[in-house]
Short mmCIF file of C-alpha atoms in Angstrom, two decimals:
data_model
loop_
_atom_site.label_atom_id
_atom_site.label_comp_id
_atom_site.label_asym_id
_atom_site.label_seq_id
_atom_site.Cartn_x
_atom_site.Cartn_y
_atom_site.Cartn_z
CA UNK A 1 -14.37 1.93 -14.91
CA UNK A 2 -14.15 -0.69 -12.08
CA UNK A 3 -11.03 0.48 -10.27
CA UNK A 4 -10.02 3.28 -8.00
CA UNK A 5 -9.23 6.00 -10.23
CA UNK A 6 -7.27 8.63 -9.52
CA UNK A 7 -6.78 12.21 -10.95
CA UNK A 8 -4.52 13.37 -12.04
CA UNK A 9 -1.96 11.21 -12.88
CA UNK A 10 0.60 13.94 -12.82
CA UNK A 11 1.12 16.87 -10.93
CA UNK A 12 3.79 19.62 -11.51
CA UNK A 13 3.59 22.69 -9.20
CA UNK A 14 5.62 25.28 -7.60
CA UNK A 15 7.09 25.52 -4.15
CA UNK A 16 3.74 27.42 -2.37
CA UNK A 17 1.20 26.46 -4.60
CA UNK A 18 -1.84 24.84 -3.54
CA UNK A 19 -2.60 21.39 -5.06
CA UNK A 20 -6.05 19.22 -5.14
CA UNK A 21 -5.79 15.71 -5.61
CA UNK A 22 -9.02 13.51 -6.39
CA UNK A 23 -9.89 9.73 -6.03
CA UNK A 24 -13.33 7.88 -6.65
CA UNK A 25 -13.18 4.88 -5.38
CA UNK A 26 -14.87 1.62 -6.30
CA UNK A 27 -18.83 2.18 -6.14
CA UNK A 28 -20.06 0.83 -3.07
CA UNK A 29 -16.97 0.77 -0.86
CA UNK A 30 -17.60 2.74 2.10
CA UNK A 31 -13.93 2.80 3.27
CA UNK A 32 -11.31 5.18 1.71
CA UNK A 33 -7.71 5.47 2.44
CA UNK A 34 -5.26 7.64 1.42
CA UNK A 35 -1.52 6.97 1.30
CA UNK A 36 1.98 8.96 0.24
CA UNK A 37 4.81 6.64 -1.50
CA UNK A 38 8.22 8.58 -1.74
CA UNK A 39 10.93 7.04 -3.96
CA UNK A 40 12.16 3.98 -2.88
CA UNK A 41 9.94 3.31 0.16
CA UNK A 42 6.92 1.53 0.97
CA UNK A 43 3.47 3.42 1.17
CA UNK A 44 2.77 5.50 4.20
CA UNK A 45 -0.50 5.83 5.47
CA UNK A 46 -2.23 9.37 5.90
CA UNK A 47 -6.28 8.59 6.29
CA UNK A 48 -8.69 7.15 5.73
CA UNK A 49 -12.86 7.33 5.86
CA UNK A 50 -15.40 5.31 6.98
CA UNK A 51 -18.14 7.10 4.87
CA UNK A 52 -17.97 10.90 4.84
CA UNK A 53 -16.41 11.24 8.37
CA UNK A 54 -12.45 10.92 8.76
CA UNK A 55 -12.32 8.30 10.97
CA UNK A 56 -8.11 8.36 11.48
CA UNK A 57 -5.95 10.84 10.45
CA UNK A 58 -3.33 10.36 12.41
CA UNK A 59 -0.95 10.22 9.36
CA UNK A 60 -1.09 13.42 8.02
CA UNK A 61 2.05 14.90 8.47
CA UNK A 62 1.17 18.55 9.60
CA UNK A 63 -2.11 20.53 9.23
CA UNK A 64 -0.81 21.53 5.38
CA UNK A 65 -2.91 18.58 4.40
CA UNK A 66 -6.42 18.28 4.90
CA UNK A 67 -8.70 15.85 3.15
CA UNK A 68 -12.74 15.46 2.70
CA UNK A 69 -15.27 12.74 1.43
CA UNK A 70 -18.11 15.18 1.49
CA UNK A 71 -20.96 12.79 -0.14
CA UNK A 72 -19.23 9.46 1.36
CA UNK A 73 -17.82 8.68 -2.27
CA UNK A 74 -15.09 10.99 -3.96
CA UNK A 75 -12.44 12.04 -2.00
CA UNK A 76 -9.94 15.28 -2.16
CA UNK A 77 -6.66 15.14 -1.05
CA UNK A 78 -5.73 19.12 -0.99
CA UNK A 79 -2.18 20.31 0.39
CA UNK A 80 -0.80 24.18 0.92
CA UNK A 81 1.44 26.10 0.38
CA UNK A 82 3.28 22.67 -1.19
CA UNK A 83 7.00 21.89 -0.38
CA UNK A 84 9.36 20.28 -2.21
CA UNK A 85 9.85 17.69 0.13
CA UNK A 86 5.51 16.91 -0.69
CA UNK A 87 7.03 15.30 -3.95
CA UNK A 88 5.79 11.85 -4.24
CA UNK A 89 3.10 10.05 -4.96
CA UNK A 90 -0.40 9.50 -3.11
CA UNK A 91 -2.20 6.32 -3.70
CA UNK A 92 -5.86 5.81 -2.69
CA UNK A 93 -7.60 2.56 -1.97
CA UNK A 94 -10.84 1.71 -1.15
CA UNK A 95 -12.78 -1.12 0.58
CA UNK A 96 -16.09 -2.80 1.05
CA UNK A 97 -15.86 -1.92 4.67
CA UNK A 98 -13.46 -1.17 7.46
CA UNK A 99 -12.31 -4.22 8.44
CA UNK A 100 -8.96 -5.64 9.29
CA UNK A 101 -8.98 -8.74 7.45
CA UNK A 102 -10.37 -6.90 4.28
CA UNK A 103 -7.62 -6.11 0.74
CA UNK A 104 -7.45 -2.75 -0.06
CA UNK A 105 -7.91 -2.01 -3.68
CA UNK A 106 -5.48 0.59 -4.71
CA UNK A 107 -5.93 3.01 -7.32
CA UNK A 108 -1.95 3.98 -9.84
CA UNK A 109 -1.76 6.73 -7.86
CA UNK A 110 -1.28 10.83 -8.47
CA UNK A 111 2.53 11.78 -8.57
CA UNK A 112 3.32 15.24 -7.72
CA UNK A 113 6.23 16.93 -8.15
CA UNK A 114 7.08 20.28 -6.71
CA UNK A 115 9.68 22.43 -8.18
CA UNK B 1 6.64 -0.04 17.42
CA UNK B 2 4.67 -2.19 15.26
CA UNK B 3 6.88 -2.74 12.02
CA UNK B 4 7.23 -4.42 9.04
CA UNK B 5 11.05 -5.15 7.31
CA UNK B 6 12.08 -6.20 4.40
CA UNK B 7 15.59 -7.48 4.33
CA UNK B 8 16.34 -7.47 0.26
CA UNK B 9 16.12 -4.54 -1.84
CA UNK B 10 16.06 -7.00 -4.67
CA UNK B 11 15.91 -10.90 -5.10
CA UNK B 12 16.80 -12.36 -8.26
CA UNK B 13 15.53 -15.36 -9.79
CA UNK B 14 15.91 -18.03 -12.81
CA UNK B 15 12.71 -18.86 -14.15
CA UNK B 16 11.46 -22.16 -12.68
CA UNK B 17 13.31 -21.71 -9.81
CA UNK B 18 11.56 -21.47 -6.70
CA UNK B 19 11.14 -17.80 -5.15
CA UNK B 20 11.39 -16.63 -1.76
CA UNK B 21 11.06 -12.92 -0.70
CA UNK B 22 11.25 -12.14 2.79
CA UNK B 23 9.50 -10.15 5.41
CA UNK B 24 9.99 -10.27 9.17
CA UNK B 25 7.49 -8.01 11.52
CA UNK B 26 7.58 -6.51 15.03
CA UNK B 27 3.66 -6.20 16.65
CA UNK B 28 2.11 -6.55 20.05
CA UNK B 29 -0.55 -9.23 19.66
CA UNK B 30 -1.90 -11.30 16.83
CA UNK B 31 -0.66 -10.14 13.75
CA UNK B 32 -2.86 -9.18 10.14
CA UNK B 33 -0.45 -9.59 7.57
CA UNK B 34 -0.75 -8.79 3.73
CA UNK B 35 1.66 -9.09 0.55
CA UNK B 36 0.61 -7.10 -1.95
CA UNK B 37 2.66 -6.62 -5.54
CA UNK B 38 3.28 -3.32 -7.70
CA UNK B 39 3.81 -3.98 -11.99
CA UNK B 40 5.23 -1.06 -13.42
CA UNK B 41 2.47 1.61 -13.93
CA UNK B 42 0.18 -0.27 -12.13
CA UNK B 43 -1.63 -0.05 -8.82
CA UNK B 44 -0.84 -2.07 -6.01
CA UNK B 45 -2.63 -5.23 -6.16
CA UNK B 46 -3.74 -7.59 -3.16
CA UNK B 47 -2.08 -11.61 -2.99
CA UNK B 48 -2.97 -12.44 0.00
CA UNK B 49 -3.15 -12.35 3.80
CA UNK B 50 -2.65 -14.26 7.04
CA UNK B 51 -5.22 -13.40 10.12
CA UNK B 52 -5.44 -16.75 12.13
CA UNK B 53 -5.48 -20.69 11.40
CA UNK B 54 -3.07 -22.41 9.19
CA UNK B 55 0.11 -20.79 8.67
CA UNK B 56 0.54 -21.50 4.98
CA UNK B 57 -1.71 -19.04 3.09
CA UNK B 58 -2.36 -19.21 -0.46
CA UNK B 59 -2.98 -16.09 -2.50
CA UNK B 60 -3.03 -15.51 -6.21
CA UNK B 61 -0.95 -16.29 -9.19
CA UNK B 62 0.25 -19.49 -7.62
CA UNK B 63 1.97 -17.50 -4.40
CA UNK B 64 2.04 -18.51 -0.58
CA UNK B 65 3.53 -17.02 1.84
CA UNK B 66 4.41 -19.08 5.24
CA UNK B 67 3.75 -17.64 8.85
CA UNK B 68 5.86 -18.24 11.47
CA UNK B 69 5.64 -16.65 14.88
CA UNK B 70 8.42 -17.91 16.80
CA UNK B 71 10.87 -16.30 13.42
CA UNK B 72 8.40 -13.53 13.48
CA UNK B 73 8.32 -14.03 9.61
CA UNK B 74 6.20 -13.67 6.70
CA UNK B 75 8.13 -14.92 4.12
CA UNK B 76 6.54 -15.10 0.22
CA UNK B 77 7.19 -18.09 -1.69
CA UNK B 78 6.52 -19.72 -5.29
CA UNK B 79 7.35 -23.18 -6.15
CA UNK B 80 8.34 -21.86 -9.70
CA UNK B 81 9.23 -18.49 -10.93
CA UNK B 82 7.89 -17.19 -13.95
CA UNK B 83 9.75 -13.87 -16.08
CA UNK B 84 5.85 -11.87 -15.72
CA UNK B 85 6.28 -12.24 -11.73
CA UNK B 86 8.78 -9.65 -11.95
CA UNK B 87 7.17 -6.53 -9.97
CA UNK B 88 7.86 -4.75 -6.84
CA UNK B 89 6.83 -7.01 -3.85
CA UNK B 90 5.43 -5.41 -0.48
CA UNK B 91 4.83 -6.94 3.14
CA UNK B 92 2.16 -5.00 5.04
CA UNK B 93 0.82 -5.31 9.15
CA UNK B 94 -2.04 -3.69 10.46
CA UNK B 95 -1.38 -1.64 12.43
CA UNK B 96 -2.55 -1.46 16.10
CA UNK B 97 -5.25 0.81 17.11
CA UNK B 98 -6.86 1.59 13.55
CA UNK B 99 -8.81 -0.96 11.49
CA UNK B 100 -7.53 1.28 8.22
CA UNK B 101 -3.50 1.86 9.15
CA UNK B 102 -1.30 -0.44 6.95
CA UNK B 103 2.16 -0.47 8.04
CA UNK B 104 4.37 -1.38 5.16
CA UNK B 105 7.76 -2.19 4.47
CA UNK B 106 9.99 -0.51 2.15
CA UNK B 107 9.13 -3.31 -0.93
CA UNK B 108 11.37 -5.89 -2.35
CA UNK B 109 12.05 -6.10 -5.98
CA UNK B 110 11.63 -9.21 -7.93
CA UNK B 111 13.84 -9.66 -11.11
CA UNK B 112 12.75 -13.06 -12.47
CA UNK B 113 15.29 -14.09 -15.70
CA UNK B 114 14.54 -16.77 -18.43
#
């Protein structure tokens, strides 16, 4: 497809468990971001890439998430030992390049839901 | 703190009517602002975006948004509602210090009626 697509759509796991979440972004876009939208708010940013190197992840909330862009294109957002309060769901987007005046183009996003 | 607010948890429109849906920001220096809009099951999708020069900006599916820095507003306007612009509506500033870093508000939800 054309778009940012995301994997999976839907996520159920268990207080604890670890959880991977994928995007592939939009070939050729060298920027990826990731963001968390909770119920009722506005996306959050957590990081984003400028190729394979994290170039700002000051959003990550605590060192339970870590995400990599190994090969510059697909990205894995990967959380442990998962808390309830995790639940939401984490959009990617992808750009052309790393530049302010430049759209994001947002993939539908993964929900997870921890039990 | 750079910011972004959106005063209305929902706006509600007749179709034809004009639309307004506000946003007001807080930044240190020039502003990059952004509306983007959420459909139900969809992604969020880009309508446009204000850097520098005239401070009407037109964006797609007939929507502008007006920039004024004196109100410290972003407001998004359409001279005539239609029932399919009904969607979740969000303001967005970059955010200082990272080309990437979005700041955006808590979205505005758009309820257009025939």
């Amino acid at each position: 497809g054309a778009g940012v697509s995301q994997t999976p759509s839907n996520k159920v796991t268990e207080k604890g468990k670890y959880v991977e979440l994928r995007c592939d972004p939009i070939s050729g876009h060298t920027a990826l971001y990731w963001y968390r939208q909770s119920l009722g708010q506005g996306p959050e940013f957590l990081i984003y890439f400028q190729g394979t190197g994290a170039a700002d992840d000051s959003g990550l909330p605590n060192d339970r998430f870590f995400a990599v862009r190994p090969e510059g294109s697909v990205s894995t957002l990967k959380i442990q030992r998962t808390e309830r309060g995790d639940s939401a769901v984490y959009l990617c987007a992808s750009s052309p390049l790393v530049v302010a005046t430049g759209e994001l183009f947002f993939g539908e996003g993964s929900r997870l839901t921890v039990l | 703190a750079q910011s972004v607010a959106q005063p209305e948890d929902q706006v509600n429109v007749a179709e034809g009517n004009p639309l307004t849906v506000k946003c007001t920001y807080s930044v240190s220096g020039n502003p990059y602002l952004f509306w983007y809009v959420q459909y139900p099951n969809r992604g969020l999708q880009f309508l446009l975006k204000y850097i520098t020069g005239d401070n009407l900006v037109k964006g797609s599916y007939g929507f502008e948004a007006e920039f004024n820095k004196s109100q410290t507003s972003f407001h998004l306007k359409k001279p005539s509602a239609l029932v399919s612009d009904s969607a979740l509506y969000f303001c967005a500033l970059k955010g200082g210090g990272s080309q990437g870093n979005l700041i955006f508000g808590k979205g505005t939800k758009l309820s257009v009626k025939p």
